[in-house]
Amino acid sequence: MSVRAAVMPGPGMPLEIREFPDPTPEEGEVILDTLASEVCGTDVHLWHGRLDGVPYPIIPGHVSVGRIRELRGVEADVLGRPLAPGDPVTFLDVHGTCHRCFHCQVASQPNRCPSRRVYGITFPLDDGLLGGWSQAIRLLAGVQILKLPESVPADRLIGGGCGLFTGFAAVERSDLRMGATVLVQGTGPVGLSAVAFARLRGAGQILAIGDPDARLALARRFGADVTLSLAATTREERRERILALTDGRGVDVAIEAAGQPSAVEEGLALLRDGGSYVVAGHYTDTGSATLNPHTLLNRKHVALRGQWGTDLRHLVGALRMLERHGDALPFEEVIGGRYGLDRVQEALEDVEALRVTKAVVVPEDG
Ligand SMILES: [Zn+2]
Ligand SMILES: [Zn+2]
């Protein structure tokens, strides 16, 4: 028996399908049969070599859902729920935070731990099946596993992918108050998630800026009251519209999920005095923005925060919300294409061209 996986040999090089020996778990490990793994903007950036320190060749695929094939010395998930072969699970893609360093122990921000490794991004191929674009995934000892509740279909989780957790984290970090007006810039998976969680957190009005039309329709489906097309409006028109919707004051909270430097300046300018702004969409370096610190930060009395990656608590929280409020989080509708391993190249190209909002790799399909 062998396992097929998609390998990204290096930046710009075509993906390859390779065969690997069937994995067997070491003590403390779990082997998953992959049900689905996401393709997100990060994978496109990986393919173009835009992330630092990636040890190509790699097996991409950071957020994944699988069924337990075999476990050794692992009896429960992180919430203490018993695990058995056949159970559908997901896991925190971040592994190996050290619990000893300054960031882990003093600053309480393990997302900045230098020992941190990420499935599908920072594990070299020689380390094994540590990415989701593979028929099987090896969960190393200590990987934080979460069993999917029966009421949460795999598609609902993977249709959001990492954006589901990032949007959750961004809304949490914004300190959004009930009844507040929120602007979400960007209508990809992170933006859609931010819209949905802003609604569940009790936003009074949700505005979203993005493109293309299909994504704006999804934003409305997820709870946006007003959507504005980036391409069909000028910046001045967007400003007039948003000021009109906020009694001339601007929004209470803005969440950047666009990944465009210019969005930061525009978003800050659309914030009311004393509002809060979260930058969540810049996972890669897309360049600089210029802004006037006097008018946009100091005089405005703005709370400006960044959100880097996600922690286990964001997964636990988001999964609980999917369980309790699944109808308000229909991420399965975001899936625009399912791709067998043979078509991962096409999946990357479709995501890059915005032909699909969320592409999903289903390794059993090819
Ligand atoms: Zn650490
Ligand atoms: Zn992702």
Coordinates of C-alpha atoms in Angstrom, one line a residue, residues 53-299:
G53 CA 11.9 30.4 5.2
V54 CA 9.8 27.8 3.4
P55 CA 11.8 24.5 3.2
Y56 CA 10.8 23.4 -0.3
P57 CA 9.9 20.8 -1.4
I58 CA 6.8 20.7 0.8
I59 CA 3.3 19.0 0.8
P60 CA 1.0 22.0 1.0
G61 CA -2.4 22.1 2.8
H62 CA -2.5 23.7 6.3
V63 CA -6.1 23.4 7.4
S64 CA -7.6 19.9 6.8
V65 CA -10.2 17.5 7.9
G66 CA -9.6 13.8 8.1
R67 CA -10.9 10.5 9.5
I68 CA -8.8 8.7 12.0
R69 CA -7.1 5.7 10.4
E70 CA -4.9 4.7 13.3
L71 CA -3.8 6.1 16.6
R72 CA -1.1 5.1 19.0
G73 CA -1.2 6.2 22.6
V74 CA -3.7 8.9 21.9
E75 CA -7.1 8.5 23.6
A76 CA -8.8 11.9 23.5
D77 CA -8.9 15.3 21.7
V78 CA -7.9 18.6 23.4
L79 CA -11.3 18.9 24.9
G80 CA -11.1 15.4 26.5
R81 CA -13.5 13.8 24.0
P82 CA -12.6 10.2 23.3
L83 CA -11.1 9.5 19.9
A84 CA -11.4 6.3 17.9
P85 CA -10.7 5.1 14.3
G86 CA -13.3 6.5 11.9
D87 CA -13.8 9.7 13.8
P88 CA -13.8 12.9 11.8
V89 CA -11.3 15.4 13.2
T90 CA -9.5 18.6 12.4
F91 CA -6.3 19.9 14.1
L92 CA -4.4 23.1 14.8
D93 CA -2.0 23.5 11.9
V94 CA 0.5 25.1 14.2
H95 CA 2.7 22.6 16.0
G96 CA 5.7 22.7 18.3
T97 CA 5.3 25.9 20.2
C98 CA 7.8 25.5 23.0
H99 CA 6.0 26.7 26.1
R100 CA 9.4 27.9 27.4
C101 CA 10.3 31.1 25.4
F102 CA 9.6 34.7 26.0
H103 CA 6.6 34.7 23.5
C104 CA 5.1 31.6 25.0
Q105 CA 5.5 32.3 28.6
V106 CA 6.0 36.0 29.2
A107 CA 4.0 37.7 26.4
S108 CA 1.3 35.0 26.2
Q109 CA 1.5 35.1 22.4
P110 CA 2.5 31.6 21.2
N111 CA 1.7 32.7 17.7
R112 CA 5.1 34.4 17.8
C113 CA 7.1 31.5 19.2
P114 CA 10.2 30.9 17.1
S115 CA 9.9 27.1 17.5
R116 CA 6.4 27.2 15.9
R117 CA 5.9 25.0 12.8
V118 CA 2.9 24.9 10.5
Y119 CA 1.5 22.0 8.6
G120 CA 1.7 22.5 4.9
I121 CA 4.0 25.4 5.1
T122 CA 7.2 25.0 7.3
F123 CA 7.7 21.2 7.2
P124 CA 10.1 19.9 4.6
L125 CA 9.0 16.8 2.6
D126 CA 11.7 14.7 4.3
D127 CA 9.8 15.1 7.6
G128 CA 6.9 13.0 6.2
L129 CA 3.2 13.5 5.3
L130 CA 2.8 16.8 7.1
G131 CA 0.5 18.6 4.7
G132 CA -3.1 18.1 3.8
W133 CA -2.8 17.7 0.0
S134 CA -2.2 14.0 0.6
Q135 CA -4.3 10.9 1.0
A136 CA -3.0 10.6 4.5
I137 CA -1.7 13.0 7.1
R138 CA 0.6 12.2 10.0
L139 CA -0.3 14.1 13.2
L140 CA 2.9 14.2 15.2
A141 CA 2.9 13.7 19.0
G142 CA 1.5 16.8 20.6
V143 CA -0.6 18.1 17.6
Q144 CA -3.8 19.5 19.0
I145 CA -6.7 17.5 17.6
L146 CA -10.4 18.5 17.7
K147 CA -13.1 16.0 17.0
L148 CA -15.8 17.4 14.7
P149 CA -19.2 17.4 16.4
E150 CA -21.8 15.3 14.6
S151 CA -23.8 18.4 13.6
V152 CA -20.8 20.0 11.8
P153 CA -20.2 18.6 8.3
A154 CA -16.6 18.5 7.1
D155 CA -17.6 20.9 4.3
R156 CA -18.8 23.6 6.6
L157 CA -15.5 23.7 8.3
I158 CA -13.2 23.3 5.3
G159 CA -15.3 25.8 3.3
G160 CA -14.1 28.4 5.7
G161 CA -10.6 26.9 6.1
C162 CA -8.1 29.0 7.9
G163 CA -10.1 32.1 7.0
L164 CA -12.8 30.8 9.3
F165 CA -10.4 31.0 12.3
T166 CA -8.7 34.2 11.2
G167 CA -12.0 36.0 10.9
F168 CA -13.1 34.7 14.3
A169 CA -9.8 36.0 15.8
A170 CA -10.1 39.4 14.1
V171 CA -13.6 40.0 15.4
E172 CA -12.6 39.0 18.9
R173 CA -9.5 41.2 18.7
S174 CA -11.6 44.2 17.6
D175 CA -13.5 44.4 20.9
L176 CA -16.7 44.9 18.8
R177 CA -19.6 46.0 21.0
M178 CA -23.2 45.0 20.5
G179 CA -25.0 47.4 18.1
A180 CA -21.8 48.8 16.6
T181 CA -21.3 49.4 12.9
V182 CA -18.6 47.3 11.4
L183 CA -16.8 47.7 8.1
V184 CA -15.1 44.6 6.7
Q185 CA -12.6 45.3 3.9
G186 CA -12.3 42.2 1.7
T187 CA -14.8 39.5 0.9
G188 CA -12.6 36.4 0.6
P189 CA -12.8 33.7 3.2
V190 CA -11.3 35.9 6.0
G191 CA -13.7 38.7 5.2
L192 CA -16.7 36.5 5.0
S193 CA -15.9 34.9 8.3
A194 CA -15.4 38.4 9.9
V195 CA -18.8 39.4 8.5
A196 CA -20.5 36.3 9.9
F197 CA -18.9 36.5 13.3
A198 CA -19.5 40.2 13.6
R199 CA -23.2 39.5 13.1
L200 CA -23.1 36.7 15.7
R201 CA -21.3 39.0 18.1
G202 CA -24.2 41.5 17.8
A203 CA -23.1 44.1 15.3
G204 CA -25.8 46.6 14.6
Q205 CA -24.8 47.3 11.0
I206 CA -22.3 45.4 8.8
L207 CA -20.8 47.0 5.7
A208 CA -18.4 45.1 3.3
I209 CA -16.2 46.2 0.5
G210 CA -14.9 43.7 -2.0
D211 CA -15.2 41.9 -5.3
P212 CA -16.2 40.1 -7.5
D213 CA -20.0 40.0 -7.4
A214 CA -20.2 36.4 -6.3
R215 CA -18.3 37.2 -3.2
L216 CA -20.4 40.3 -2.5
A217 CA -23.5 38.1 -2.7
L218 CA -21.9 35.7 -0.2
A219 CA -21.1 38.6 2.1
R220 CA -24.8 39.5 2.1
R221 CA -25.7 35.9 2.7
F222 CA -23.3 35.9 5.7
G223 CA -24.8 39.0 7.2
A224 CA -23.6 42.1 5.5
D225 CA -26.3 44.8 5.3
V226 CA -24.5 46.8 2.5
T227 CA -21.8 45.7 0.1
L228 CA -19.8 47.9 -2.1
S229 CA -17.9 46.8 -5.1
L230 CA -14.3 47.9 -5.1
A231 CA -14.2 48.0 -8.9
A232 CA -17.5 49.7 -9.5
T233 CA -17.0 52.5 -7.0
T234 CA -14.3 55.2 -6.4
R235 CA -12.8 55.6 -3.0
E236 CA -14.6 58.9 -2.7
E237 CA -18.0 57.3 -3.5
R238 CA -17.3 54.6 -0.9
R239 CA -16.5 57.3 1.6
E240 CA -19.7 59.2 0.9
R241 CA -21.8 56.1 1.1
I242 CA -20.3 54.9 4.4
L243 CA -20.5 58.4 6.0
A244 CA -24.1 58.6 5.0
L245 CA -24.8 55.2 6.6
T246 CA -23.1 56.3 9.9
D247 CA -24.6 59.8 10.4
G248 CA -21.4 61.3 9.1
R249 CA -19.2 59.8 11.8
G250 CA -17.7 56.8 10.2
V251 CA -17.7 53.1 11.4
D252 CA -17.0 52.0 15.0
V253 CA -14.9 49.1 13.9
A254 CA -13.1 48.2 10.7
I255 CA -11.5 44.9 9.9
E256 CA -8.9 44.7 7.1
A257 CA -9.2 41.3 5.3
A258 CA -8.1 42.5 1.9
G259 CA -4.4 42.0 1.8
Q260 CA -3.9 45.3 0.0
P261 CA -1.8 48.1 1.6
S262 CA -4.1 50.8 0.3
A263 CA -7.0 49.3 2.2
V264 CA -5.3 50.2 5.5
E265 CA -5.3 53.9 4.8
E266 CA -8.8 53.9 3.4
G267 CA -10.1 51.9 6.3
L268 CA -8.6 54.1 8.9
A269 CA -10.1 57.2 7.2
L270 CA -13.5 55.5 7.4
L271 CA -13.3 54.9 11.1
R272 CA -15.1 57.2 13.6
D273 CA -13.0 59.0 16.2
G274 CA -12.1 56.5 18.9
G275 CA -12.9 53.5 16.7
S276 CA -10.8 50.4 16.4
Y277 CA -9.0 48.8 13.4
V278 CA -7.7 45.3 13.0
V279 CA -5.3 44.4 10.3
A280 CA -5.8 40.7 9.5
G281 CA -5.4 40.3 5.8
H282 CA -1.6 40.8 5.4
Y283 CA -0.2 37.4 5.8
T284 CA 2.5 38.2 3.2
D285 CA 4.4 41.4 2.5
T286 CA 2.4 43.2 -0.2
G287 CA 4.3 46.5 0.2
S288 CA 3.8 49.7 2.2
A289 CA 1.0 52.1 2.8
T290 CA 1.5 55.8 3.5
L291 CA -0.7 57.4 6.1
N292 CA -0.9 60.6 8.1
P293 CA -0.4 59.6 11.7
H294 CA -1.8 62.9 13.0
T295 CA -5.1 62.8 11.2
L296 CA -5.6 59.0 11.0
L297 CA -4.2 57.8 14.3
N298 CA -3.4 60.4 16.9
R299 CA -6.1 62.9 16.5

